[in-house]
Coordinates of C-alpha atoms and ligand atoms in Angstrom, one line a residue:
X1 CA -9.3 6.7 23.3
X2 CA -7.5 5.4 20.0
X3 CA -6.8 1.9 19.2
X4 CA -4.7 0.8 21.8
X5 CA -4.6 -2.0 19.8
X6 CA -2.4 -0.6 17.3
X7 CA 0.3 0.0 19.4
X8 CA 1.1 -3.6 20.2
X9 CA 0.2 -4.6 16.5
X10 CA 2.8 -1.6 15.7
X11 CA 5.5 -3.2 17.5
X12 CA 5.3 -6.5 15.8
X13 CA 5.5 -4.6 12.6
X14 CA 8.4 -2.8 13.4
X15 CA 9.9 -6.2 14.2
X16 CA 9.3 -7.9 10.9
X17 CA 10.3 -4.2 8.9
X18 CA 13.7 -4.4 10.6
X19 CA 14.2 -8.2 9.6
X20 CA 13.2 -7.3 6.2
X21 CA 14.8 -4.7 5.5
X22 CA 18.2 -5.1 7.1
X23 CA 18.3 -9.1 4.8
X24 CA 16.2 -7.3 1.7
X25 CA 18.3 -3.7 1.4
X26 CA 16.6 -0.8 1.6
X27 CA 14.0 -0.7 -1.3
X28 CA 12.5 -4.1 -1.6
X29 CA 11.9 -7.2 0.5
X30 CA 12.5 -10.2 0.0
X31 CA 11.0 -12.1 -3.0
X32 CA 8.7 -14.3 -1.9
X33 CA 7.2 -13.2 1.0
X34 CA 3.7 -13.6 1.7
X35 CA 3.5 -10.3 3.3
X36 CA 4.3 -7.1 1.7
X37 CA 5.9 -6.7 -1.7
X38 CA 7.8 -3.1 -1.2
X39 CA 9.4 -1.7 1.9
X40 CA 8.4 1.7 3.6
X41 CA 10.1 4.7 4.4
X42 CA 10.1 3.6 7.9
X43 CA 12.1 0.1 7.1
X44 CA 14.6 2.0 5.6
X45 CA 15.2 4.7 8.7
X46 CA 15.0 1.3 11.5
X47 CA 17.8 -0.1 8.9
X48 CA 19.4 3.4 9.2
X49 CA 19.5 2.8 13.2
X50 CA 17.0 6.1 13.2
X51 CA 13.6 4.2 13.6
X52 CA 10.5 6.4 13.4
X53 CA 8.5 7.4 16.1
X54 CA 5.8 8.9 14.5
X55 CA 4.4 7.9 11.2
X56 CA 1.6 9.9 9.8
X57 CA 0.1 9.6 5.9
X58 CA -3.4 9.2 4.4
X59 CA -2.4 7.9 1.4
X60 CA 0.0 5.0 2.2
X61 CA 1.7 2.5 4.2
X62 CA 4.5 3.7 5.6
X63 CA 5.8 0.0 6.7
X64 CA 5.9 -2.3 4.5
X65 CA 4.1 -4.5 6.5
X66 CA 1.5 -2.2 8.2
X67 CA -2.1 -3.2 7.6
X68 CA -3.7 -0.9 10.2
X69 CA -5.9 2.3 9.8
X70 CA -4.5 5.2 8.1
X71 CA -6.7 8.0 9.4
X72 CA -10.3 8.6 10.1
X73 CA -13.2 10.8 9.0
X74 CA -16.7 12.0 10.4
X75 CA -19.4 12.8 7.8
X76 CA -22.0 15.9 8.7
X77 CA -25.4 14.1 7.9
X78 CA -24.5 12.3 11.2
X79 CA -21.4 12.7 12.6
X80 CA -20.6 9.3 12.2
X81 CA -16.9 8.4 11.8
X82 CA -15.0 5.7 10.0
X83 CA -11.7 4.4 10.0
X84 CA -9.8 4.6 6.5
X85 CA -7.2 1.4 6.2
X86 CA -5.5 0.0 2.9
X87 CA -6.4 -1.9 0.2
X88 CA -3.5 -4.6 1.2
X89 CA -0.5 -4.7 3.9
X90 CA 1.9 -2.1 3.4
X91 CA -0.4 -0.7 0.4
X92 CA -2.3 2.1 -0.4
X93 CA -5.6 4.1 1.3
X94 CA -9.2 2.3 0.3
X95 CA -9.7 5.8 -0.8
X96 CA -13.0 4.3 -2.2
X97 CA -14.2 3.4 1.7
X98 CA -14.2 7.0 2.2
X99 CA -16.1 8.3 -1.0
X100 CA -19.1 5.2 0.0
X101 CA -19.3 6.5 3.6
X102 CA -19.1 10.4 2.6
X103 CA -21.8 9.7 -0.3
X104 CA -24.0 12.2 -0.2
X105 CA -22.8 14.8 2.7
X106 CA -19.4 15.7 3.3
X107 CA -17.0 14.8 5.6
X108 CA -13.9 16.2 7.5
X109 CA -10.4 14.0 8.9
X110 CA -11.0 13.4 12.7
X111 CA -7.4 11.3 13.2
X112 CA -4.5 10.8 11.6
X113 CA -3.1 7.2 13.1
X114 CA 0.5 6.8 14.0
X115 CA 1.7 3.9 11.9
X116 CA 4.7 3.9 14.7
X117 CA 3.2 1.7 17.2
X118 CA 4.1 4.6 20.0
X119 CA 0.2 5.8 19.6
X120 CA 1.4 9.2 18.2
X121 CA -1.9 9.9 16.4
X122 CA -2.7 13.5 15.1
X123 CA -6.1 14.9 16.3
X124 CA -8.0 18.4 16.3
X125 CA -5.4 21.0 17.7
X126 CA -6.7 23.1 20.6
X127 CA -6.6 26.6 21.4
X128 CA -2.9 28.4 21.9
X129 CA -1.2 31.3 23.0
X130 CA -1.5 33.2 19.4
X131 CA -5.3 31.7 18.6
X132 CA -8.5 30.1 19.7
X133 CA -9.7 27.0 19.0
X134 CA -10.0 24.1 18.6
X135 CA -8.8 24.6 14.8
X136 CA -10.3 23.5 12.0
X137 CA -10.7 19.5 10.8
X138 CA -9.3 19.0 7.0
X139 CA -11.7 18.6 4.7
X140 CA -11.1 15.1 3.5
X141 CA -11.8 15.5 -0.2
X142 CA -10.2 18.7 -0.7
X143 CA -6.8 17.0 -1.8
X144 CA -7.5 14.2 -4.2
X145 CA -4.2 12.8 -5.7
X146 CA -3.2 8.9 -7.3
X147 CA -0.4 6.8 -5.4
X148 CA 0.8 4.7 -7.5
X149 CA -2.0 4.8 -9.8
X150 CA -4.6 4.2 -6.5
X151 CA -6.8 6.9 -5.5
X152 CA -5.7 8.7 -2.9
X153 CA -6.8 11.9 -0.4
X154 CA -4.1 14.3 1.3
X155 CA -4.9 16.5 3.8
X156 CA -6.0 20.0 2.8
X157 CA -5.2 22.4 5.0
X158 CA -6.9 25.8 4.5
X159 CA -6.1 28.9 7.2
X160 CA -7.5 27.9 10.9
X161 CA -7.1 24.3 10.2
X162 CA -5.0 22.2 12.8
X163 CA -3.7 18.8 14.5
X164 CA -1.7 18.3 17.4
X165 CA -1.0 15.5 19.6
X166 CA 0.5 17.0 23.0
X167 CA 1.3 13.4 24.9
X168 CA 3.4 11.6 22.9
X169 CA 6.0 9.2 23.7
X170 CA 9.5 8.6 21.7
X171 CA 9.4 11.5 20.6
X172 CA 13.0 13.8 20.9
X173 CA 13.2 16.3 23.9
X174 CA 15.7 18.6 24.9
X175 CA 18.7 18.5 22.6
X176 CA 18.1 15.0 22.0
X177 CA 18.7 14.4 18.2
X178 CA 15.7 13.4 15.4
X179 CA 15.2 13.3 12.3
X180 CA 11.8 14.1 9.9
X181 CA 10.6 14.2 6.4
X182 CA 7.4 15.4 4.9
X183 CA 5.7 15.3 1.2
X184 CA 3.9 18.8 1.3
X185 CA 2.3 20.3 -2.1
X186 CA 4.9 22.7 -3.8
X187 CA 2.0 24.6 -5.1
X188 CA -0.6 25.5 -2.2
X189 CA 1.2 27.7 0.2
X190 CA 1.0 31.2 1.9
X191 CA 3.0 34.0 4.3
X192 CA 0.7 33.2 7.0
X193 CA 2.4 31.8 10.0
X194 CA 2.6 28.8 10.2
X195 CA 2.6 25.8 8.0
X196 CA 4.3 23.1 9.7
X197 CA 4.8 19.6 10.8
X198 CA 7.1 18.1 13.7
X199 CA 8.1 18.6 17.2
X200 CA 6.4 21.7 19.1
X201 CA 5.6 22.6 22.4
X202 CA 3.1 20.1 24.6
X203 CA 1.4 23.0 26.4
X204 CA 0.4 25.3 23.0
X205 CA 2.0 28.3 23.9
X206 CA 5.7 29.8 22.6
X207 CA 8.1 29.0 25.3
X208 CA 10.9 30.5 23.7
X209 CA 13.8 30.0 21.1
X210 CA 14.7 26.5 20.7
X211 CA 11.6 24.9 22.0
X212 CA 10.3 23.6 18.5
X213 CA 12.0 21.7 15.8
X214 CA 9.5 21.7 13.1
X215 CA 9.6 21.5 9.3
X216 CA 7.8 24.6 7.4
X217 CA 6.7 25.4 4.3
X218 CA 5.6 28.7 2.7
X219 CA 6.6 31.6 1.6
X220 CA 6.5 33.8 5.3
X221 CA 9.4 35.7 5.6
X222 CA 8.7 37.4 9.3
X223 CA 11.9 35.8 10.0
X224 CA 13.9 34.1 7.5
X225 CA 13.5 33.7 3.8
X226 CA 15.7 32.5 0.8
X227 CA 16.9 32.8 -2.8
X228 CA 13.7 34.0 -5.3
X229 CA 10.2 35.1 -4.0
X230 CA 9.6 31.5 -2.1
X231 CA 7.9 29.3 -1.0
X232 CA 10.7 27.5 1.2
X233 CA 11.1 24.9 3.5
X234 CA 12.7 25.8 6.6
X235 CA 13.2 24.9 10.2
X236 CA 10.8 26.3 13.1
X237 CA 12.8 26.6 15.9
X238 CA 10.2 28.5 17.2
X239 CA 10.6 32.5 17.2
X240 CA 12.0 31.8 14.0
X241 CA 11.4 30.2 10.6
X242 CA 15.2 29.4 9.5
X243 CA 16.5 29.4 6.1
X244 CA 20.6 28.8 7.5
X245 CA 22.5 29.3 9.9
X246 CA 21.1 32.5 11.4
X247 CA 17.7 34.0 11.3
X248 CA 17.0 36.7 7.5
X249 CA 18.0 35.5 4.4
X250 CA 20.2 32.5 3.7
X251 CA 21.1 32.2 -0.1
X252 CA 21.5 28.7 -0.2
X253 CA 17.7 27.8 0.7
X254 CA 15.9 27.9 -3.0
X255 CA 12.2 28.8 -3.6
X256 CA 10.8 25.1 -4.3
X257 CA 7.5 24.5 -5.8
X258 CA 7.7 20.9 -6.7
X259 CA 3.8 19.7 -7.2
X260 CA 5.1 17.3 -4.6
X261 CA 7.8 18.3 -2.2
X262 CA 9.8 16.4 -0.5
X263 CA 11.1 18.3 2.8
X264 CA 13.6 17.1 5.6
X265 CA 14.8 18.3 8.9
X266 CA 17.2 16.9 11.4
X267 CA 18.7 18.0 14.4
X268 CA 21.2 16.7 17.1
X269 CA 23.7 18.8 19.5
X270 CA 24.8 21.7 18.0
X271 CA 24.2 20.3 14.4
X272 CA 21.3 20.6 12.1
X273 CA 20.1 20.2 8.4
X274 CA 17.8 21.2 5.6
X275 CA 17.0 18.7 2.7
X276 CA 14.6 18.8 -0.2
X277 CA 13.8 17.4 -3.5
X278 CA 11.1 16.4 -5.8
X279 CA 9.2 13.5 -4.8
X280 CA 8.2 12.3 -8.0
X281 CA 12.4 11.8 -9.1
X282 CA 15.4 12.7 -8.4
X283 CA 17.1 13.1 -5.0
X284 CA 17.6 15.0 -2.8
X285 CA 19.6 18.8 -2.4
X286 CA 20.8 19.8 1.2
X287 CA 19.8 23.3 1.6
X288 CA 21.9 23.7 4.7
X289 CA 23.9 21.2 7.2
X290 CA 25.8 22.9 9.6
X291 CA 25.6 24.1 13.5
X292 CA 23.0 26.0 15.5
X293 CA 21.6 29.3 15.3
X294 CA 23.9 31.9 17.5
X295 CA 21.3 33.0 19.2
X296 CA 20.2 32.3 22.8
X297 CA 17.9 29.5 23.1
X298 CA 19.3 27.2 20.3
X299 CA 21.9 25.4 21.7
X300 CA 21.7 23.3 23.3
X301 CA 17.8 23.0 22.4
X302 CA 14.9 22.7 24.6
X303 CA 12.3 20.6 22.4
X304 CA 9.0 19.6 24.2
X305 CA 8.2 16.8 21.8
X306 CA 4.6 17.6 21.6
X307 CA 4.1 17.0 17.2
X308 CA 1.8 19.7 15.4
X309 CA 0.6 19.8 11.5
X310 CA -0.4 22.8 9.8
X311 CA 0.1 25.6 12.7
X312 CA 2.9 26.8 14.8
X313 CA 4.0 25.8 18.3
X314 CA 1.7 28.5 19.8
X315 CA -1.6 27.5 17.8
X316 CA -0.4 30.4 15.2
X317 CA -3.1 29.3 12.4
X318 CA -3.2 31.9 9.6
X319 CA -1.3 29.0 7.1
X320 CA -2.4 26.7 4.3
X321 CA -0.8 24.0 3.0
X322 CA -1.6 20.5 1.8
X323 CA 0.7 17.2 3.3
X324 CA 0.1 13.7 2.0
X325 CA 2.6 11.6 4.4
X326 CA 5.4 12.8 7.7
X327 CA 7.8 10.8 10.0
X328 CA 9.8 11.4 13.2
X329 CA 12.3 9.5 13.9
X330 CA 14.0 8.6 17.1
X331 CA 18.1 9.3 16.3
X332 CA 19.8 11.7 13.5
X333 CA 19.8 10.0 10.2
X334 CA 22.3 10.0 8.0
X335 CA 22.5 11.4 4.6
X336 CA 22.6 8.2 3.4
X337 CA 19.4 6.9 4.9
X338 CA 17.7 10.0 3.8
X339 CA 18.8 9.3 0.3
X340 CA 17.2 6.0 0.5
X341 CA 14.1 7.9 1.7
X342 CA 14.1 9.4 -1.0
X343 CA 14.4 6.8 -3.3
X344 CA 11.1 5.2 -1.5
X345 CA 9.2 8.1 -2.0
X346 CA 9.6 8.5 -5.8
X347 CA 9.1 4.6 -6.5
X348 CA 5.4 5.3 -4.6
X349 CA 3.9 7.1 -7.5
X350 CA 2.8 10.0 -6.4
X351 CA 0.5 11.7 -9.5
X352 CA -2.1 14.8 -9.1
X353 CA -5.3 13.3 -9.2
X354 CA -8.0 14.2 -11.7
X355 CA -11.7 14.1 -11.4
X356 CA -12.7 16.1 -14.5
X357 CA -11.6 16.2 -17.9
X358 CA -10.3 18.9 -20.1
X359 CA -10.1 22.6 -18.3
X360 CA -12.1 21.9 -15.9
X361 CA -9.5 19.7 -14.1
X362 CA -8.8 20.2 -10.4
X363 CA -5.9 23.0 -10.1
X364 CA -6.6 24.5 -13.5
X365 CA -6.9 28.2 -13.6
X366 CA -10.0 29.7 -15.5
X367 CA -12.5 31.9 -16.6
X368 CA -15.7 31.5 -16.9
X369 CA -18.3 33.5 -19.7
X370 CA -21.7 34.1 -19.5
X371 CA -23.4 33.1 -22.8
X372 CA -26.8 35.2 -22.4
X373 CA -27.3 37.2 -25.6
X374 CA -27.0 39.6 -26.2
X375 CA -26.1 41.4 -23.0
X376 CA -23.6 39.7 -21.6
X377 CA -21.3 37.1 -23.8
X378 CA -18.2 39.5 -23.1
X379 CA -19.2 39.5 -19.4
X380 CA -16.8 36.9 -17.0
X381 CA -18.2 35.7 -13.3
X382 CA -16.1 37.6 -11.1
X383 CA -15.8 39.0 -7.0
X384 CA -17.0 42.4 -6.7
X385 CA -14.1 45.1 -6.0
X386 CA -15.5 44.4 -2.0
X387 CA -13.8 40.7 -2.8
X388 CA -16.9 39.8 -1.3
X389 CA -20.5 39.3 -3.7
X390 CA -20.1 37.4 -7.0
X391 CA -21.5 38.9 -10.2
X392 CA -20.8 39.6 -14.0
X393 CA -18.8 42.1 -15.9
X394 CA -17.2 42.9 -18.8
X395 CA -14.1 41.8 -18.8
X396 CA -11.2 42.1 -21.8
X397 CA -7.7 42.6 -22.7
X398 CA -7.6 46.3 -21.7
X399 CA -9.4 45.6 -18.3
X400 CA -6.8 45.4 -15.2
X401 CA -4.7 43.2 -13.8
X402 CA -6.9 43.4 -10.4
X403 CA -9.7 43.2 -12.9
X404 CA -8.5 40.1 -14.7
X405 CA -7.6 38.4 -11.6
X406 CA -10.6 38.9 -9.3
X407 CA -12.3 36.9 -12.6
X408 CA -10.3 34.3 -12.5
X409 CA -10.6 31.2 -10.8
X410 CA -9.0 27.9 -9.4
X411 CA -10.7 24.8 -10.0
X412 CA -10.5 22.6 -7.3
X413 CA -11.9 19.0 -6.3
X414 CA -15.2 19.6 -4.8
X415 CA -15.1 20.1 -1.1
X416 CA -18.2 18.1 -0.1
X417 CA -17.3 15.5 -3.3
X418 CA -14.4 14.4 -5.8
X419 CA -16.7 14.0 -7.9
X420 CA -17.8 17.8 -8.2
X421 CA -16.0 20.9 -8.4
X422 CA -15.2 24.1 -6.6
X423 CA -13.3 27.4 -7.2
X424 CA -11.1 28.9 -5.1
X425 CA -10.5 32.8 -6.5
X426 CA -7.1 33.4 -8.0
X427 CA -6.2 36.8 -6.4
X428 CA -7.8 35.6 -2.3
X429 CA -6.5 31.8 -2.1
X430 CA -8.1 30.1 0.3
X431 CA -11.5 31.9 -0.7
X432 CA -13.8 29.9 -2.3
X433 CA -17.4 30.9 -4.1
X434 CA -20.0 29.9 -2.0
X435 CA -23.9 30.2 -1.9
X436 CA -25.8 31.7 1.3
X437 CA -29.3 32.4 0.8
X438 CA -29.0 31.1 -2.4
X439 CA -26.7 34.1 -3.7
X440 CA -22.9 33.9 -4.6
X441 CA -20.4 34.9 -2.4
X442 CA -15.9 34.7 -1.9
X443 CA -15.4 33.5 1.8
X444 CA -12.2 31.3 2.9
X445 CA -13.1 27.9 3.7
X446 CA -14.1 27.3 7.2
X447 CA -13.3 23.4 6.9
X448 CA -17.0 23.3 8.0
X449 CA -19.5 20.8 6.3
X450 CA -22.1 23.4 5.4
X451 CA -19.4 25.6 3.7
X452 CA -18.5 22.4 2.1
X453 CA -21.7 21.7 0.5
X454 CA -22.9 25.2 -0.5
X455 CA -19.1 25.9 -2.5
X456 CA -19.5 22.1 -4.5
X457 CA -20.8 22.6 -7.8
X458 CA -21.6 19.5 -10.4
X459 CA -20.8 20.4 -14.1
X460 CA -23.5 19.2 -16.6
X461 CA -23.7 20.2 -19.9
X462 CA -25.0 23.6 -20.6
X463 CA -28.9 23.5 -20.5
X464 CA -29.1 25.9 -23.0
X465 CA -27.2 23.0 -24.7
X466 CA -24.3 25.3 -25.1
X467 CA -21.2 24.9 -22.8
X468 CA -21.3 24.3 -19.1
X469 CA -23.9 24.5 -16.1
X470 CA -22.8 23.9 -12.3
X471 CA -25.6 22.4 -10.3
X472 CA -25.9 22.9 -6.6
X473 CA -24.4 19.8 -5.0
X474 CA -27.1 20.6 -2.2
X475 CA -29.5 22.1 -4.0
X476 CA -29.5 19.8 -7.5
X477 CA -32.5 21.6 -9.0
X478 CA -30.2 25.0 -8.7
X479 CA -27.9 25.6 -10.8
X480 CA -25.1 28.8 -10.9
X481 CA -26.9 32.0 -12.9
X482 CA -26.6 35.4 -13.8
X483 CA -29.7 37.6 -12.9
X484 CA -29.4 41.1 -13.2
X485 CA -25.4 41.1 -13.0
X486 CA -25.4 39.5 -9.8
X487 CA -24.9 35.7 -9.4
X488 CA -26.9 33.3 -7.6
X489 CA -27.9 29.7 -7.5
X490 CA -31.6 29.3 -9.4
X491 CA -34.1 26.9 -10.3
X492 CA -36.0 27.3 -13.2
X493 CA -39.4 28.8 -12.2
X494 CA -39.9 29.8 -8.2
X495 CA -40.2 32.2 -5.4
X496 CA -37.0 33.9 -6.2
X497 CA -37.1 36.4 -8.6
X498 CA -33.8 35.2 -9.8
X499 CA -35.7 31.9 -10.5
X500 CA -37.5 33.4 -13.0
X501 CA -37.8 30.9 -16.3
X502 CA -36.9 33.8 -18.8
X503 CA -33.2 33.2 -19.8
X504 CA -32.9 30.7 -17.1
X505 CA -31.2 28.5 -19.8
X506 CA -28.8 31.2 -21.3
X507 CA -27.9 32.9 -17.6
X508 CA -27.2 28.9 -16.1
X509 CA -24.6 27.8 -19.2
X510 CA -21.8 29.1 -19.1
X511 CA -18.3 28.8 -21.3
X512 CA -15.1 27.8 -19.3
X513 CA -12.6 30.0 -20.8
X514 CA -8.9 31.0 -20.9
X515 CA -8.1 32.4 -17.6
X516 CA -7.9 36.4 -17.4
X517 CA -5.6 36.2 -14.7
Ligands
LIG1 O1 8.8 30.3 15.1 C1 7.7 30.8 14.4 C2 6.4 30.8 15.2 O2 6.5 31.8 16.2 C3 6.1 29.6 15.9 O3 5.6 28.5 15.2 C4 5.1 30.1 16.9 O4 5.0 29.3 18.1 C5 5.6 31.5 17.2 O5 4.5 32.4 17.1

């Protein structure tokens, strides 16, 4: 059971956000008030008349007076869970309550609270008509970001990852209208079905056209797509990802790849629209606003109101995606109010966050060269053509593009600690190198602790005193080596014969390079 609590504390807040935003306008409350400074996006739709009914975010308030818990995490070493609140009313995450209580061992989110006060809360999706389950939890340090210069974690969702909440209450059924916005990042996306966050169905299985009214974001195009290669945001309206008015290719919807996204859906009788923007400025574009798909099943609709992140309505779970905040509302907003929204979002601040300097900064693409002499300084860690062991080859300018790319590499925040690193391959996204007995392989993250742990890798300075060296977060007295052309994590001197001390130094530093690919 979750906080029950919150729902009654929810509708007091809801309250004292409609006073304060209908005397304050839209953006800021009144001066003086003891309570919170700025208003949320969810002031601004209850001034609209289109109050939310679901409020999700791990990095904000979405009120400006909410001072409940944002979401919750359980950490491996015990399973323990804790709740993540704010550092002040209508503020931003305590991000640093989660790095204190995930010291050490990693953690995944459990919950993501409904700021709403209808007890909408996201948990661990179950099994569905296209997948088993339950999916996935989110790593919870996979998506490190700053909101308004406060540390801040989204919610990283790699393939098999899920959240659902299948009893809800105030959320739209049938063709009865809503509305629903989403910050999503632009840049970490895929064709897999399905990406998505909003209204599904509350059994987990496709019931047919018209019973999901979801926002998506990726670059599938099974059943819609628009202008450029993608990625998009469109509509699931289940049996359909919808770019316009009818299912294929609607010109109008442009490939966006904001670092942060905004993306908006809203739908009512026979009317329905498609709004984006970036939501670090500027407002917003409508991508479509017009009536419903002529198709049967559309119209009038048949929502269920169940809400589901990061898979389709029937568990489909082959996505990836990253989302920092999502409403529902109760009503059709207007343009207007969504402009407003808009306006919110970009005064929050959102930033990429950084927990490493230079190259090796999360989300910068590299190469890394071995430094051994004199064997192997042109040789590059790289996948095997298997895209499965990790070693070291020659790499250059006349090598090929598959070549180049399967030795190239994404840095990301480590996934058992923001304070570490991990590398997610450029050509496999979602694949990640990873120890298991102590050798190097690519595997997509499982959102499982151990995976976690053995792909998190601490940078030190090379200890051949040149370059770099990437310590084991699990095993600190290995480090990542080269040992005959293979890669592994070592130790200097021990039972491995890829511990041997000869070269340790020279095979463990390494030089972090242009990227090949
Ligand atoms: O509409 C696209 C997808 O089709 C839905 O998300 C899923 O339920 C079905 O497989």
């Amino acid at each position: 059971m979750i906080k029950p609590s919150l729902r009654r504390a929810g509708r007091a807040l809801l309250a004292v956000g409609a006073t304060a935003a209908l005397a304050a306008g839209l953006l800021t409350a009144a001066a003086g008030t003891s309570q919170a400074a700025t208003q949320g996006p969810c002031d601004v739709y209850l001034a609209g008349g289109t109050p939310c009914v679901a409020a999700h975010s791990t990095t904000r308030a979405l009120y400006g007076a909410y001072n409940g818990p944002l979401y919750q995490v359980r950490r491996a070493v015990d399973n323990a869970t804790r709740d993540i609140g704010l550092l002040s009313a209508g503020g931003y995450a305590d991000a640093a309550a989660q790095d204190s209580f995930c010291a050490g061992t990693s953690c995944v989110i459990t919950v993501l609270y409904d700021q709403s006060g209808k007890g909408n809360h996201l948990t661990q999706a179950p099994a569905g008509g296209a997948a088993g389950g339950p999916d996935n939890l989110a790593n919870a340090f996979e998506a490190p970001v700053t909101v308004g210069g406060h540390k801040a974690y989204g919610v990283y969702v790699a393939p098999g990852t899920g959240y659902r909440n299948n009893n809800t209450n105030g959320i739209a059924t049938g063709d009865q209208p809503e509305g629903m916005y989403a910050i999503f990042d632009g840049t970490h996306f895929n064709g897999g079905c399905c990406f998505d966050y909003g209204n599904a169905e509350t059994n987990n299985l496709d019931t047919g056209n018209g019973h999901m009214e979801a926002l998506y974001f990726g670059n599938n195009n099974s059943w819609g797509s628009g202008s450029g290669n993608g990625p998009w945001v469109m509509a699931d309206l289940e049996n359909g990802l919808f770019s316009g008015v009818n299912r294929g290719f609607n010109a109008n919807d442009p490939s966006v790849n904001n670092r942060f996204l905004t993306a908006m859906l809203k739908g009512g009788p026979n009317q329905w629209a498609l709004r984006g923007g970036d939501a670090q400025s500027g407002g917003l574009s409508t991508f479509y606003n017009g009536a419903r798909p002529n198709a049967t099943g559309y119209n009038p609709m048949h929502k269920e109101g169940a809400i589901i992140l990061g898979i389709g309505g029937d568990n489909s779970k082959w996505a990836q995606g990253t989302f920092y905040e999502g409403v529902m509302t109760q009503g059709y907003p207007s343009d207007a109010t969504e402009n407003a929204v808009q306006a919110n979002i970009t005064a929050a601040g959102y930033h990429s966050g950084s927990t490493a300097t230079g190259t090796l900064a999360p989300g910068s693409r590299i190469s890394l060269r071995a430094t051994t002499a004199p064997c192997c300084t042109s040789h590059y860690l790289r996948h095997d053509d298997a895209d499965n062991k990790v070693v070291i080859s020659s790499t250059d300018s006349s090598s090929s593009a598959t070549d180049k790319a399967d030795a190239t590499w994404i840095v990301r925040a480590g996934l058992a600690s923001s304070s570490c690193l991990s590398f997610e391959s450029a050509n496999h996204p979602g694949q990640f190198l990873h120890h298991y007995n102590y050798e190097l392989y690519l595997d997509v993250d499982n959102g499982a602790g151990p995976f976690a742990q053995d792909a998190t890798f601490c940078p030190t300075t090379g200890n051949s005193g040149v370059g770099t060296s990437f310590q084991s977060v699990n095993f600190p007295t290995k480090y990542l080596r080269h040992y005959n052309y293979t890669a592994y994590i070592a130790s200097n001197g021990g039972s491995n014969s890829w511990d041997s001390a000869t070269s340790w130094a020279a095979d463990t530093s390494w030089l972090v390079a242009q990227p090949w690919g």
